[in-house]
Amino acid sequence: IICKPESGVRHSPCLAYVGVTSQRNSTFTLLYSVDESTAPTRLRDAVALAVAQPTAGDYKYYSFAVGDAAAGEGASPSEPVLSPFTISVRPSSGDPDVYVLGPVPSSALDSGLRPDRNKTCDGFVAGGQPEADCYTHRSTGSAGELVSITPDASECWSASNSSCVYIIGVYSFSPTQYTITASSDEATELLFPNTASLNILRGETHKKYRFRVSADERLHVLLTPFAGNPDLFARFGRP
């Protein structure tokens, strides 16, 4: 889409309207981006985003902020409320790899990320971005990627930091399509039909999910453990 201002004046703002219609109950995400933008796509807590990376050897970048959204009343930067979170990348085709850098200064998002191939990576480098030789966390499996992170308050709040932001780079080893989700332990994750959610559950904790179905509709909920012994509970109606 190329948006041209109605006034015909160059460099004036262009306001776009987008409508979504459906003939049946639907669940979806909606995202817009600008070709010239270098800022990473911001992920919402526990909301999945479907992505296509058609070019092998390409990176796409995302950001996820914790702390500010999780802070309760009365919380302050000196006593932040932080929740562990999990980054999940579930491919429907191809082989994506995940590299995470953080926490980074929130100011790094204002001007976007700029490639810096000559940098050395020791934690966050201003103007840098996560990639195969610069990361604090990574997952490079062949059947879906999962990264579990417990934020460190001493790193998130300092003289140069006012929030806890992580930059996520997804590398397409081959052309790929995937769903990416960043979900804090306290969030209630939205499930999509016939799409499995991959997560890590820490001992003596629980994880909540939600999904929408029509009344009297038959459904199946399948929990497949790969390790440990998780239990499943369900209810219907308002939480």
XYZ file of C-alpha atoms in Angstrom:
239
model
C 0.000 0.000 0.000
C 1.306 3.457 -0.886
C -0.485 6.197 1.022
C -0.753 9.638 -0.609
C -2.001 12.639 1.398
C -5.400 13.938 0.283
C -4.174 17.532 0.417
C -1.501 16.883 -2.185
C 1.055 18.676 -0.002
C 4.362 16.850 0.203
C 5.480 15.489 3.576
C 2.048 16.070 5.148
C 0.664 13.218 7.308
C -1.270 10.479 5.575
C -4.208 8.977 7.484
C -5.200 5.449 6.478
C -8.365 3.556 7.412
C -8.492 -0.237 7.422
C -11.647 -2.330 7.811
C -11.894 -6.021 8.667
C -15.016 -8.067 7.965
C -15.830 -11.722 8.513
C -18.736 -14.055 7.706
C -18.082 -16.149 10.838
C -16.504 -15.872 14.288
C -12.844 -14.954 13.815
C -9.701 -14.420 15.886
C -6.836 -12.449 14.371
C -4.040 -9.946 14.868
C -3.573 -6.787 12.795
C -0.203 -5.109 12.243
C 1.058 -2.287 10.075
C 4.688 -1.454 9.282
C 6.620 1.061 7.185
C 9.285 -0.051 4.710
C 11.762 2.620 5.804
C 11.318 1.920 9.511
C 14.176 0.204 11.345
C 12.337 -0.006 14.664
C 11.551 -3.550 15.829
C 7.938 -4.697 15.905
C 6.618 -4.458 19.457
C 5.079 -7.657 20.787
C 2.079 -7.532 23.116
C 2.149 -9.771 26.138
C 0.678 -13.218 25.343
C -0.594 -12.178 21.887
C 0.659 -14.307 18.989
C 1.824 -12.756 15.721
C 1.927 -14.690 12.436
C 4.951 -13.821 10.272
C 6.355 -14.816 6.879
C 10.073 -14.518 6.076
C 10.355 -15.543 2.416
C 14.098 -14.837 2.088
C 16.718 -17.242 3.437
C 19.408 -15.573 5.538
C 17.117 -12.722 6.589
C 16.467 -11.305 10.088
C 13.253 -9.839 11.481
C 13.356 -7.931 14.766
C 10.886 -7.581 17.618
C 10.854 -5.954 21.052
C 9.189 -6.992 24.291
C 8.958 -4.817 27.412
C 8.424 -6.187 30.898
C 8.175 -4.422 34.229
C 6.211 -1.306 33.267
C 3.109 -3.239 32.244
C 3.488 -5.688 35.133
C 4.099 -3.052 37.831
C 1.278 -2.736 40.303
C 0.122 0.333 42.171
C 2.822 1.733 44.384
C 5.629 0.007 42.487
C 8.674 2.120 41.740
C 11.846 1.641 39.661
C 13.693 0.870 42.890
C 11.186 -1.890 43.686
C 10.017 -3.172 40.284
C 7.538 -5.964 39.767
C 9.065 -8.290 37.183
C 7.676 -11.521 35.817
C 9.654 -14.234 34.028
C 8.589 -14.617 30.410
C 8.889 -17.031 27.524
C 9.516 -16.340 23.836
C 8.033 -18.998 21.593
C 8.506 -19.308 17.818
C 6.413 -22.058 16.215
C 7.175 -22.610 12.505
C 4.586 -23.908 10.067
C 7.317 -24.166 7.437
C 11.061 -23.559 7.263
C 13.597 -23.350 10.093
C 13.727 -20.088 12.087
C 16.343 -19.465 14.812
C 15.945 -17.012 17.703
C 18.527 -14.624 19.190
C 17.704 -12.288 22.087
C 19.623 -9.264 23.371
C 18.711 -7.585 26.615
C 17.802 -5.904 28.702
C 18.545 -2.839 26.576
C 17.929 0.884 27.218
C 14.435 1.880 26.153
C 16.013 4.797 24.258
C 17.450 2.265 21.817
C 13.967 1.840 20.357
C 13.458 5.527 19.637
C 15.895 5.727 16.732
C 15.570 2.123 15.607
C 18.200 -0.564 15.207
C 21.158 -0.087 12.903
C 23.376 -2.870 11.556
C 26.888 -2.774 12.965
C 28.835 -5.751 11.650
C 32.127 -4.544 13.158
C 30.922 -4.362 16.758
C 32.033 -6.648 19.545
C 29.177 -8.025 21.590
C 29.403 -7.903 25.375
C 25.826 -7.445 26.482
C 24.098 -4.612 24.658
C 25.997 -2.421 22.228
C 24.303 0.882 21.346
C 23.082 0.741 17.779
C 23.496 -3.021 17.648
C 21.031 -5.821 17.162
C 20.802 -9.495 18.140
C 22.238 -11.960 15.662
C 24.234 -15.183 15.536
C 27.392 -13.613 17.015
C 25.704 -11.150 19.384
C 23.091 -12.330 21.863
C 22.357 -12.890 25.538
C 19.909 -15.772 24.911
C 19.297 -17.990 21.907
C 17.425 -21.047 20.625
C 18.526 -22.754 17.409
C 16.591 -26.026 17.292
C 14.852 -27.553 14.296
C 11.338 -28.153 15.669
C 10.328 -24.798 17.156
C 12.200 -22.337 19.352
C 11.659 -21.591 23.035
C 13.569 -19.083 25.188
C 12.786 -18.644 28.886
C 14.064 -15.473 30.588
C 13.966 -14.292 34.191
C 14.614 -10.510 34.186
C 17.222 -9.148 36.569
C 15.949 -6.006 38.304
C 19.486 -4.697 38.845
C 20.055 -4.767 35.074
C 16.640 -3.408 34.100
C 16.669 -0.321 36.326
C 19.867 1.673 36.386
C 21.115 5.157 35.600
C 20.794 4.461 31.850
C 17.688 2.295 31.953
C 14.093 3.097 32.873
C 12.415 -0.066 31.643
C 13.161 -3.693 30.902
C 13.230 -4.135 27.117
C 14.453 -7.147 25.171
C 15.205 -7.211 21.446
C 14.399 -10.446 19.599
C 15.928 -11.382 16.260
C 14.457 -14.238 14.210
C 16.796 -15.607 11.550
C 15.369 -17.513 8.584
C 17.828 -20.309 7.862
C 15.462 -21.082 4.986
C 12.244 -19.405 3.768
C 9.890 -19.745 6.709
C 6.497 -18.973 8.172
C 6.008 -18.932 11.921
C 4.021 -17.635 14.864
C 5.911 -15.669 17.527
C 4.644 -15.072 21.065
C 6.241 -13.378 24.070
C 4.286 -14.287 27.178
C 4.934 -13.367 30.808
C 4.103 -15.951 33.446
C 1.305 -13.736 34.806
C -0.428 -13.159 31.449
C -3.386 -15.135 30.111
C -2.328 -16.312 26.658
C -4.789 -16.279 23.758
C -4.925 -19.618 21.923
C -5.740 -20.008 18.238
C -7.646 -23.001 16.795
C -5.424 -25.939 15.781
C -2.261 -24.044 16.758
C -0.228 -25.510 19.620
C 1.270 -23.206 22.238
C 4.794 -24.170 23.327
C 5.745 -23.044 26.838
C 7.890 -23.705 29.888
C 6.194 -23.979 33.276
C 8.379 -23.435 36.322
C 7.871 -25.610 39.392
C 5.030 -24.640 41.770
C 3.607 -22.155 39.223
C 0.738 -22.117 36.768
C 0.031 -20.683 33.327
C -3.373 -19.480 32.121
C -4.814 -19.586 28.602
C -8.019 -18.440 26.948
C -9.842 -19.141 23.699
C -13.257 -18.485 22.171
C -15.753 -21.134 21.055
C -19.426 -21.044 20.124
C -22.013 -22.255 22.632
C -22.647 -26.030 22.536
C -19.653 -26.527 20.229
C -17.704 -29.742 20.822
C -14.015 -29.115 21.441
C -10.878 -30.983 22.426
C -8.080 -29.654 24.635
C -4.899 -31.721 24.425
C -1.951 -31.249 26.797
C 1.242 -32.960 25.569
C 4.096 -32.927 28.123
C 7.702 -33.206 26.932
C 9.115 -33.104 30.473
C 7.723 -33.015 33.992
C 4.132 -33.827 34.976
C 1.797 -30.874 34.262
C -1.923 -31.054 35.137
C -4.766 -29.515 33.143
C -7.824 -27.687 34.521
C -10.552 -25.916 32.498
C -13.670 -23.834 33.061
C -16.049 -21.958 30.800
C -17.570 -18.524 31.180
C -16.100 -15.384 32.677
C -12.722 -15.707 34.465
